[in-house]
């Protein structure tokens, strides 16, 4: 199957909303978003990105990478517009775990079960 923009955009926004809600719940419980918690959020994001890509069935590595890039770009844009407003006193974008989380979100769709290898089989 090919890249589906509707699914990519919809899942990208849904991924960000889930991450924002989880972050808001942690913050409301008095748990600061330290580097460790941001990494946990990134891992949760990667699991969601994998699940969404598996549902979208990218078929090729290029389509899977397209989903990962779309998910990450949507998240970073929405973080800069919305999430950054709630991190007063700290710069969300200065955390290495923040960027590692988005690298995981970007890479996770490449491991979806519907992604086929483009390498030719080896001769024995």
N, CA, C and O atoms as a GROMACS GRO file, in nm:
protein
  496
    1UNK      N    1   0.084  -0.118   0.000
    1UNK     CA    2   0.000   0.000   0.000
    1UNK      C    3   0.089   0.124   0.000
    1UNK      O    4   0.204   0.119   0.043
    2UNK      N    5   0.037   0.233  -0.047
    2UNK     CA    6   0.113   0.357  -0.057
    2UNK      C    7   0.089   0.448   0.063
    2UNK      O    8   0.011   0.416   0.153
    3UNK      N    9   0.157   0.558   0.061
    3UNK     CA   10   0.145   0.659   0.164
    3UNK      C   11   0.007   0.722   0.158
    3UNK      O   12  -0.041   0.757   0.050
    4UNK      N   13  -0.059   0.736   0.273
    4UNK     CA   14  -0.193   0.793   0.281
    4UNK      C   15  -0.185   0.921   0.365
    4UNK      O   16  -0.167   0.916   0.486
    5UNK      N   17  -0.198   1.035   0.298
    5UNK     CA   18  -0.185   1.164   0.367
    5UNK      C   19  -0.290   1.182   0.476
    5UNK      O   20  -0.260   1.238   0.582
    6UNK      N   21  -0.411   1.136   0.452
    6UNK     CA   22  -0.517   1.152   0.552
    6UNK      C   23  -0.480   1.079   0.680
    6UNK      O   24  -0.493   1.134   0.789
    7UNK      N   25  -0.434   0.955   0.666
    7UNK     CA   26  -0.393   0.879   0.784
    7UNK      C   27  -0.270   0.940   0.849
    7UNK      O   28  -0.262   0.948   0.971
    8UNK      N   29  -0.175   0.983   0.769
    8UNK     CA   30  -0.052   1.042   0.824
    8UNK      C   31  -0.083   1.166   0.907
    8UNK      O   32  -0.033   1.180   1.019
    9UNK      N   33  -0.164   1.254   0.853
    9UNK     CA   34  -0.197   1.377   0.925
    9UNK      C   35  -0.286   1.348   1.046
    9UNK      O   36  -0.263   1.402   1.154
   10UNK      N   37  -0.386   1.263   1.027
   10UNK     CA   38  -0.476   1.230   1.138
   10UNK      C   39  -0.403   1.161   1.252
   10UNK      O   40  -0.420   1.198   1.368
   11UNK      N   41  -0.323   1.059   1.219
   11UNK     CA   42  -0.247   0.989   1.322
   11UNK      C   43  -0.142   1.080   1.386
   11UNK      O   44  -0.115   1.069   1.505
   12UNK      N   45  -0.084   1.169   1.306
   12UNK     CA   46   0.015   1.262   1.361
   12UNK      C   47  -0.045   1.353   1.465
   12UNK      O   48   0.014   1.375   1.570
   13UNK      N   49  -0.162   1.407   1.436
   13UNK     CA   50  -0.230   1.494   1.532
   13UNK      C   51  -0.274   1.413   1.653
   13UNK      O   52  -0.258   1.457   1.767
   14UNK      N   53  -0.330   1.293   1.631
   14UNK     CA   54  -0.373   1.208   1.742
   14UNK      C   55  -0.256   1.171   1.831
   14UNK      O   56  -0.268   1.172   1.954
   15UNK      N   57  -0.143   1.139   1.772
   15UNK     CA   58  -0.022   1.107   1.848
   15UNK      C   59   0.016   1.224   1.937
   15UNK      O   60   0.045   1.205   2.056
   16UNK      N   61   0.017   1.344   1.881
   16UNK     CA   62   0.053   1.461   1.961
   16UNK      C   63  -0.048   1.485   2.073
   16UNK      O   64  -0.010   1.516   2.185
   17UNK      N   65  -0.178   1.470   2.043
   17UNK     CA   66  -0.281   1.493   2.145
   17UNK      C   67  -0.263   1.396   2.262
   17UNK      O   68  -0.270   1.436   2.378
   18UNK      N   69  -0.240   1.269   2.231
   18UNK     CA   70  -0.220   1.170   2.337
   18UNK      C   71  -0.099   1.208   2.422
   18UNK      O   72  -0.105   1.205   2.544
   19UNK      N   73   0.011   1.245   2.356
   19UNK     CA   74   0.132   1.281   2.430
   19UNK      C   75   0.109   1.407   2.515
   19UNK      O   76   0.157   1.415   2.628
   20UNK      N   77   0.037   1.503   2.461
   20UNK     CA   78   0.007   1.626   2.535
   20UNK      C   79  -0.078   1.595   2.658
   20UNK      O   80  -0.053   1.648   2.767
   21UNK      N   81  -0.178   1.510   2.641
   21UNK     CA   82  -0.266   1.475   2.753
   21UNK      C   83  -0.188   1.399   2.861
   21UNK      O   84  -0.204   1.427   2.980
   22UNK      N   85  -0.104   1.304   2.821
   22UNK     CA   86  -0.024   1.230   2.919
   22UNK      C   87   0.069   1.327   2.992
   22UNK      O   88   0.083   1.319   3.114
   23UNK      N   89   0.133   1.418   2.919
   23UNK     CA   90   0.219   1.518   2.982
   23UNK      C   91   0.142   1.608   3.077
   23UNK      O   92   0.191   1.641   3.185
   24UNK      N   93   0.021   1.647   3.038
   24UNK     CA   94  -0.062   1.732   3.124
   24UNK      C   95  -0.104   1.657   3.250
   24UNK      O   96  -0.108   1.715   3.359
   25UNK      N   97  -0.136   1.528   3.235
   25UNK     CA   98  -0.172   1.449   3.353
   25UNK      C   99  -0.054   1.439   3.449
   25UNK      O  100  -0.071   1.456   3.570
   26UNK      N  101   0.064   1.412   3.395
   26UNK     CA  102   0.184   1.407   3.481
   26UNK      C  103   0.207   1.540   3.552
   26UNK      O  104   0.237   1.543   3.671
   27UNK      N  105   0.193   1.650   3.478
   27UNK     CA  106   0.213   1.782   3.536
   27UNK      C  107   0.108   1.811   3.643
   27UNK      O  108   0.141   1.870   3.746
   28UNK      N  109  -0.016   1.770   3.621
   28UNK     CA  110  -0.122   1.796   3.719
   28UNK      C  111  -0.103   1.714   3.846
   28UNK      O  112  -0.154   1.750   3.952
   29UNK      N  113  -0.031   1.603   3.835
   29UNK     CA  114  -0.001   1.520   3.952
   29UNK      C  115   0.121   1.571   4.027
   29UNK      O  116   0.164   1.511   4.126
   30UNK      N  117   0.176   1.682   3.981
   30UNK     CA  118   0.294   1.740   4.046
   30UNK      C  119   0.424   1.676   4.004
   30UNK      O  120   0.529   1.702   4.063
   31UNK      N  121   0.419   1.594   3.901
   31UNK     CA  122   0.540   1.530   3.850
   31UNK      C  123   0.600   1.622   3.746
   31UNK      O  124   0.540   1.644   3.640
   32UNK      N  125   0.715   1.675   3.774
   32UNK     CA  126   0.780   1.762   3.678
   32UNK      C  127   0.826   1.685   3.556
   32UNK      O  128   0.859   1.566   3.566
   33UNK      N  129   0.828   1.751   3.443
   33UNK     CA  130   0.872   1.683   3.321
   33UNK      C  131   1.024   1.690   3.310
   33UNK      O  132   1.080   1.766   3.231
   34UNK      N  133   1.087   1.609   3.392
   34UNK     CA  134   1.233   1.598   3.390
   34UNK      C  135   1.276   1.523   3.266
   34UNK      O  136   1.192   1.472   3.190
   35UNK      N  137   1.406   1.515   3.246
   35UNK     CA  138   1.460   1.444   3.129
   35UNK      C  139   1.410   1.299   3.126
   35UNK      O  140   1.381   1.245   3.020
   36UNK      N  141   1.402   1.236   3.242
   36UNK     CA  142   1.357   1.097   3.248
   36UNK      C  143   1.212   1.082   3.205
   36UNK      O  144   1.179   0.989   3.131
   37UNK      N  145   1.126   1.171   3.248
   37UNK     CA  146   0.985   1.164   3.211
   37UNK      C  147   0.965   1.200   3.064
   37UNK      O  148   0.879   1.144   2.998
   38UNK      N  149   1.044   1.292   3.014
   38UNK     CA  150   1.034   1.326   2.872
   38UNK      C  151   1.075   1.205   2.788
   38UNK      O  152   1.016   1.179   2.684
   39UNK      N  153   1.176   1.132   2.833
   39UNK     CA  154   1.218   1.010   2.762
   39UNK      C  155   1.107   0.905   2.766
   39UNK      O  156   1.081   0.839   2.665
   40UNK      N  157   1.041   0.890   2.880
   40UNK     CA  158   0.928   0.796   2.890
   40UNK      C  159   0.818   0.836   2.791
   40UNK      O  160   0.761   0.751   2.724
   41UNK      N  161   0.789   0.965   2.783
   41UNK     CA  162   0.689   1.013   2.687
   41UNK      C  163   0.732   0.982   2.544
   41UNK      O  164   0.650   0.945   2.461
   42UNK      N  165   0.862   0.996   2.515
   42UNK     CA  166   0.913   0.964   2.382
   42UNK      C  167   0.897   0.817   2.348
   42UNK      O  168   0.865   0.782   2.234
   43UNK      N  169   0.920   0.731   2.446
   43UNK     CA  170   0.904   0.588   2.423
   43UNK      C  171   0.757   0.554   2.399
   43UNK      O  172   0.725   0.474   2.311
   44UNK      N  173   0.668   0.615   2.477
   44UNK     CA  174   0.525   0.595   2.454
   44UNK      C  175   0.488   0.645   2.314
   44UNK      O  176   0.411   0.580   2.244
   45UNK      N  177   0.544   0.758   2.275
   45UNK     CA  178   0.519   0.812   2.141
   45UNK      C  179   0.567   0.717   2.032
   45UNK      O  180   0.500   0.700   1.930
   46UNK      N  181   0.682   0.656   2.054
   46UNK     CA  182   0.734   0.561   1.955
   46UNK      C  183   0.644   0.440   1.943
   46UNK      O  184   0.621   0.390   1.832
   47UNK      N  185   0.592   0.391   2.054
   47UNK     CA  186   0.501   0.277   2.052
   47UNK      C  187   0.373   0.314   1.976
   47UNK      O  188   0.323   0.235   1.895
   48UNK      N  189   0.321   0.433   2.001
   48UNK     CA  190   0.202   0.479   1.929
   48UNK      C  191   0.232   0.497   1.780
   48UNK      O  192   0.151   0.458   1.696
   49UNK      N  193   0.347   0.554   1.747
   49UNK     CA  194   0.384   0.575   1.607
   49UNK      C  195   0.394   0.440   1.535
   49UNK      O  196   0.350   0.427   1.421
   50UNK      N  197   0.452   0.342   1.600
   50UNK     CA  198   0.461   0.208   1.544
   50UNK      C  199   0.321   0.151   1.520
   50UNK      O  200   0.293   0.097   1.413
   51UNK      N  201   0.234   0.165   1.620
   51UNK     CA  202   0.098   0.112   1.609
   51UNK      C  203   0.020   0.180   1.497
   51UNK      O  204  -0.048   0.115   1.419
   52UNK      N  205   0.032   0.312   1.490
   52UNK     CA  206  -0.040   0.386   1.386
   52UNK      C  207   0.012   0.350   1.247
   52UNK      O  208  -0.066   0.334   1.153
   53UNK      N  209   0.143   0.336   1.235
   53UNK     CA  210   0.200   0.298   1.105
   53UNK      C  211   0.160   0.156   1.067
   53UNK      O  212   0.133   0.129   0.951
   54UNK      N  213   0.156   0.067   1.165
   54UNK     CA  214   0.113  -0.070   1.136
   54UNK      C  215  -0.031  -0.070   1.086
   54UNK      O  216  -0.065  -0.148   0.997
   55UNK      N  217  -0.114   0.016   1.142
   55UNK     CA  218  -0.252   0.026   1.096
   55UNK      C  219  -0.262   0.086   0.957
   55UNK      O  220  -0.347   0.046   0.878
   56UNK      N  221  -0.174   0.181   0.927
   56UNK     CA  222  -0.175   0.246   0.796
   56UNK      C  223  -0.115   0.157   0.688
   56UNK      O  224  -0.138   0.180   0.569
   57UNK      N  225  -0.040   0.056   0.727
   57UNK     CA  226   0.022  -0.040   0.634
   57UNK      C  227   0.101   0.030   0.523
   57UNK      O  228   0.059   0.029   0.407
   58UNK      N  229   0.215   0.089   0.558
   58UNK     CA  230   0.290   0.165   0.458
   58UNK      C  231   0.342   0.081   0.342
   58UNK      O  232   0.353   0.133   0.231
   59UNK      N  233   0.374  -0.044   0.361
   59UNK     CA  234   0.418  -0.131   0.252
   59UNK      C  235   0.565  -0.118   0.216
   59UNK      O  236   0.633  -0.219   0.200
   60UNK      N  237   0.613   0.002   0.203
   60UNK     CA  238   0.754   0.023   0.167
   60UNK      C  239   0.824   0.103   0.276
   60UNK      O  240   0.761   0.173   0.356
   61UNK      N  241   0.956   0.092   0.278
   61UNK     CA  242   1.034   0.170   0.375
   61UNK      C  243   1.017   0.319   0.351
   61UNK      O  244   1.015   0.397   0.446
   62UNK      N  245   1.006   0.359   0.225
   62UNK     CA  246   0.988   0.500   0.194
   62UNK      C  247   0.857   0.556   0.249
   62UNK      O  248   0.854   0.666   0.302
   63UNK      N  249   0.750   0.479   0.235
   63UNK     CA  250   0.621   0.522   0.289
   63UNK      C  251   0.625   0.525   0.442
   63UNK      O  252   0.571   0.616   0.503
   64UNK      N  253   0.690   0.425   0.503
   64UNK     CA  254   0.702   0.422   0.649
   64UNK      C  255   0.780   0.543   0.699
   64UNK      O  256   0.744   0.606   0.798
   65UNK      N  257   0.888   0.576   0.629
   65UNK     CA  258   0.966   0.694   0.666
   65UNK      C  259   0.881   0.820   0.650
   65UNK      O  260   0.892   0.913   0.730
   66UNK      N  261   0.797   0.824   0.548
   66UNK     CA  262   0.706   0.937   0.529
   66UNK      C  263   0.612   0.955   0.647
   66UNK      O  264   0.588   1.067   0.691
   67UNK      N  265   0.560   0.843   0.699
   67UNK     CA  266   0.475   0.851   0.818
   67UNK      C  267   0.555   0.903   0.938
   67UNK      O  268   0.508   0.991   1.010
   68UNK      N  269   0.674   0.849   0.957
   68UNK     CA  270   0.757   0.894   1.069
   68UNK      C  271   0.789   1.041   1.061
   68UNK      O  272   0.780   1.112   1.162
   69UNK      N  273   0.826   1.088   0.944
   69UNK     CA  274   0.857   1.231   0.926
   69UNK      C  275   0.733   1.315   0.952
   69UNK      O  276   0.741   1.418   1.019
   70UNK      N  277   0.619   1.272   0.899
   70UNK     CA  278   0.495   1.347   0.919
   70UNK      C  279   0.459   1.353   1.067
   70UNK      O  280   0.424   1.460   1.117
   71UNK      N  281   0.467   1.241   1.137
   71UNK     CA  282   0.436   1.238   1.280
   71UNK      C  283   0.528   1.334   1.357
   71UNK      O  284   0.481   1.411   1.441
   72UNK      N  285   0.657   1.329   1.327
   72UNK     CA  286   0.754   1.413   1.398
   72UNK      C  287   0.734   1.561   1.367
   72UNK      O  288   0.737   1.644   1.458
   73UNK      N  289   0.714   1.595   1.242
   73UNK     CA  290   0.696   1.736   1.204
   73UNK      C  291   0.570   1.794   1.268
   73UNK      O  292   0.573   1.905   1.320
   74UNK      N  293   0.460   1.719   1.264
   74UNK     CA  294   0.337   1.767   1.327
   74UNK      C  295   0.360   1.788   1.476
   74UNK      O  296   0.318   1.891   1.531
   75UNK      N  297   0.424   1.693   1.541
   75UNK     CA  298   0.450   1.706   1.685
   75UNK      C  299   0.537   1.825   1.719
   75UNK      O  300   0.507   1.898   1.814
   76UNK      N  301   0.642   1.846   1.643
   76UNK     CA  302   0.732   1.958   1.672
   76UNK      C  303   0.661   2.092   1.648
   76UNK      O  304   0.678   2.186   1.726
   77UNK      N  305   0.582   2.100   1.542
   77UNK     CA  306   0.508   2.224   1.515
   77UNK      C  307   0.409   2.251   1.627
   77UNK      O  308   0.402   2.363   1.678
   78UNK      N  309   0.331   2.150   1.666
   78UNK     CA  310   0.233   2.170   1.773
   78UNK      C  311   0.300   2.196   1.907
   78UNK      O  312   0.249   2.274   1.987
   79UNK      N  313   0.415   2.133   1.932
   79UNK     CA  314   0.490   2.163   2.054
   79UNK      C  315   0.535   2.308   2.056
   79UNK      O  316   0.527   2.375   2.160
   80UNK      N  317   0.582   2.358   1.943
   80UNK     CA  318   0.630   2.497   1.940
   80UNK      C  319   0.515   2.596   1.955
   80UNK      O  320   0.533   2.704   2.011
   81UNK      N  321   0.396   2.560   1.905
   81UNK     CA  322   0.281   2.649   1.914
   81UNK      C  323   0.207   2.638   2.047
   81UNK      O  324   0.156   2.738   2.098
   82UNK      N  325   0.201   2.518   2.104
   82UNK     CA  326   0.116   2.496   2.222
   82UNK      C  327   0.196   2.452   2.344
   82UNK      O  328   0.191   2.519   2.448
   83UNK      N  329   0.269   2.341   2.334
   83UNK     CA  330   0.338   2.285   2.451
   83UNK      C  331   0.437   2.382   2.512
   83UNK      O  332   0.450   2.389   2.634
   84UNK      N  333   0.508   2.456   2.429
   84UNK     CA  334   0.610   2.549   2.479
   84UNK      C  335   0.548   2.655   2.570
   84UNK      O  336   0.617   2.710   2.656
   85UNK      N  337   0.419   2.684   2.552
   85UNK     CA  338   0.351   2.783   2.637
   85UNK      C  339   0.337   2.735   2.781
   85UNK      O  340   0.323   2.816   2.872
   86UNK      N  341   0.340   2.603   2.801
   86UNK     CA  342   0.320   2.546   2.933
   86UNK      C  343   0.450   2.506   3.003
   86UNK      O  344   0.446   2.452   3.113
   87UNK      N  345   0.562   2.532   2.942
   87UNK     CA  346   0.691   2.497   3.002
   87UNK      C  347   0.765   2.623   3.042
   87UNK      O  348   0.883   2.640   3.012
   88UNK      N  349   0.696   2.710   3.110
   88UNK     CA  350   0.754   2.837   3.152
   88UNK      C  351   0.879   2.813   3.236
   88UNK      O  352   0.882   2.727   3.324
   89UNK      N  353   0.982   2.890   3.207
   89UNK     CA  354   1.106   2.880   3.282
   89UNK      C  355   1.203   2.777   3.227
   89UNK      O  356   1.322   2.779   3.260
   90UNK      N  357   1.154   2.688   3.145
   90UNK     CA  358   1.243   2.590   3.083
   90UNK      C  359   1.218   2.592   2.933
   90UNK      O  360   1.108   2.625   2.887
   91UNK      N  361   1.319   2.556   2.860
   91UNK     CA  362   1.303   2.550   2.715
   91UNK      C  363   1.291   2.403   2.676
   91UNK      O  364   1.388   2.328   2.682
   92UNK      N  365   1.173   2.365   2.637
   92UNK     CA  366   1.144   2.227   2.600
   92UNK      C  367   1.241   2.176   2.494
   92UNK      O  368   1.280   2.059   2.496
   93UNK      N  369   1.280   2.263   2.403
   93UNK     CA  370   1.362   2.222   2.290
   93UNK      C  371   1.511   2.207   2.325
   93UNK      O  372   1.590   2.167   2.240
   94UNK      N  373   1.549   2.240   2.448
   94UNK     CA  374   1.689   2.224   2.490
   94UNK      C  375   1.717   2.087   2.552
   94UNK      O  376   1.831   2.057   2.586
   95UNK      N  377   1.615   2.004   2.565
   95UNK     CA  378   1.631   1.873   2.627
   95UNK      C  379   1.670   1.769   2.523
   95UNK      O  380   1.601   1.752   2.422
   96UNK      N  381   1.780   1.698   2.548
   96UNK     CA  382   1.822   1.596   2.453
   96UNK      C  383   1.721   1.482   2.449
   96UNK      O  384   1.705   1.416   2.345
   97UNK      N  385   1.651   1.458   2.561
   97UNK     CA  386   1.552   1.350   2.562
   97UNK      C  387   1.430   1.387   2.478
   97UNK      O  388   1.364   1.299   2.423
   98UNK      N  389   1.400   1.515   2.468
   98UNK     CA  390   1.291   1.560   2.380
   98UNK      C  391   1.322   1.520   2.236
   98UNK      O  392   1.238   1.462   2.167
   99UNK      N  393   1.443   1.551   2.192
   99UNK     CA  394   1.482   1.519   2.053
   99UNK      C  395   1.496   1.369   2.032
   99UNK      O  396   1.462   1.319   1.925
  100UNK      N  397   1.546   1.297   2.131
  100UNK     CA  398   1.555   1.152   2.120
  100UNK      C  399   1.416   1.092   2.105
  100UNK      O  400   1.397   0.998   2.028
  101UNK      N  401   1.320   1.145   2.178
  101UNK     CA  402   1.182   1.098   2.165
  101UNK      C  403   1.130   1.113   2.023
  101UNK      O  404   1.064   1.024   1.971
  102UNK      N  405   1.161   1.227   1.960
  102UNK     CA  406   1.115   1.246   1.823
  102UNK      C  407   1.194   1.161   1.722
  102UNK      O  408   1.140   1.126   1.617
  103UNK      N  409   1.317   1.129   1.753
  103UNK     CA  410   1.391   1.035   1.667
  103UNK      C  411   1.325   0.898   1.675
  103UNK      O  412   1.312   0.829   1.573
  104UNK      N  413   1.283   0.858   1.794
  104UNK     CA  414   1.213   0.730   1.809
  104UNK      C  415   1.080   0.730   1.734
  104UNK      O  416   1.046   0.632   1.668
  105UNK      N  417   1.006   0.841   1.744
  105UNK     CA  418   0.878   0.854   1.671
  105UNK      C  419   0.903   0.847   1.521
  105UNK      O  420   0.826   0.785   1.448
  106UNK      N  421   1.009   0.910   1.476
  106UNK     CA  422   1.042   0.911   1.334
  106UNK      C  423   1.080   0.770   1.285
  106UNK      O  424   1.041   0.730   1.176
  107UNK      N  425   1.155   0.697   1.366
  107UNK     CA  426   1.206   0.566   1.324
  107UNK      C  427   1.107   0.452   1.343
  107UNK      O  428   1.111   0.354   1.269
  108UNK      N  429   1.018   0.462   1.440
  108UNK     CA  430   0.929   0.351   1.475
  108UNK      C  431   0.847   0.296   1.357
  108UNK      O  432   0.834   0.174   1.346
  109UNK      N  433   0.792   0.379   1.269
  109UNK     CA  434   0.714   0.323   1.158
  109UNK      C  435   0.795   0.233   1.065
  109UNK      O  436   0.737   0.150   0.994
  110UNK      N  437   0.926   0.248   1.063
  110UNK     CA  438   1.010   0.164   0.977
  110UNK      C  439   1.005   0.017   1.019
  110UNK      O  440   1.040  -0.071   0.940
  111UNK      N  441   0.962  -0.010   1.141
  111UNK     CA  442   0.957  -0.146   1.192
  111UNK      C  443   0.817  -0.206   1.186
  111UNK      O  444   0.794  -0.317   1.236
  112UNK      N  445   0.722  -0.134   1.127
  112UNK     CA  446   0.586  -0.185   1.114
  112UNK      C  447   0.588  -0.315   1.034
  112UNK      O  448   0.666  -0.328   0.940
  113UNK      N  449   0.503  -0.409   1.070
  113UNK     CA  450   0.507  -0.541   1.004
  113UNK      C  451   0.477  -0.538   0.855
  113UNK      O  452   0.512  -0.631   0.783
  114UNK      N  453   0.412  -0.434   0.806
  114UNK     CA  454   0.378  -0.429   0.664
  114UNK      C  455   0.489  -0.373   0.576
  114UNK      O  456   0.477  -0.371   0.454
  115UNK      N  457   0.598  -0.326   0.638
  115UNK     CA  458   0.709  -0.270   0.561
  115UNK      C  459   0.790  -0.385   0.503
  115UNK      O  460   0.841  -0.470   0.576
  116UNK      N  461   0.802  -0.385   0.371
  116UNK     CA  462   0.876  -0.490   0.303
  116UNK      C  463   1.018  -0.443   0.274
  116UNK      O  464   1.041  -0.326   0.243
  117UNK      N  465   1.109  -0.534   0.286
  117UNK     CA  466   1.248  -0.504   0.256
  117UNK      C  467   1.262  -0.481   0.106
  117UNK      O  468   1.203  -0.552   0.024
  118UNK      N  469   1.343  -0.382   0.071
  118UNK     CA  470   1.367  -0.355  -0.071
  118UNK      C  471   1.494  -0.423  -0.121
  118UNK      O  472   1.533  -0.407  -0.236
  119UNK      N  473   1.560  -0.499  -0.032
  119UNK     CA  474   1.682  -0.568  -0.072
  119UNK      C  475   1.646  -0.695  -0.148
  119UNK      O  476   1.548  -0.763  -0.117
  120UNK      N  477   1.727  -0.726  -0.246
  120UNK     CA  478   1.709  -0.850  -0.322
  120UNK      C  479   1.753  -0.967  -0.236
  120UNK      O  480   1.848  -0.954  -0.158
  121UNK      N  481   1.688  -1.081  -0.247
  121UNK     CA  482   1.730  -1.197  -0.170
  121UNK      C  483   1.872  -1.240  -0.211
  121UNK      O  484   1.912  -1.228  -0.327
  122UNK      N  485   1.944  -1.290  -0.114
  122UNK     CA  486   2.081  -1.335  -0.140
  122UNK      C  487   2.080  -1.473  -0.202
  122UNK      O  488   1.997  -1.558  -0.170
  123UNK      N  489   2.174  -1.492  -0.291
  123UNK     CA  490   2.192  -1.626  -0.350
  123UNK      C  491   2.267  -1.714  -0.252
  123UNK      O  492   2.355  -1.667  -0.180
  124UNK      N  493   2.232  -1.839  -0.250
  124UNK     CA  494   2.299  -1.930  -0.156
  124UNK      C  495   2.406  -2.006  -0.225
  124UNK      O  496   2.473  -2.088  -0.162
   0.00000   0.00000   0.00000
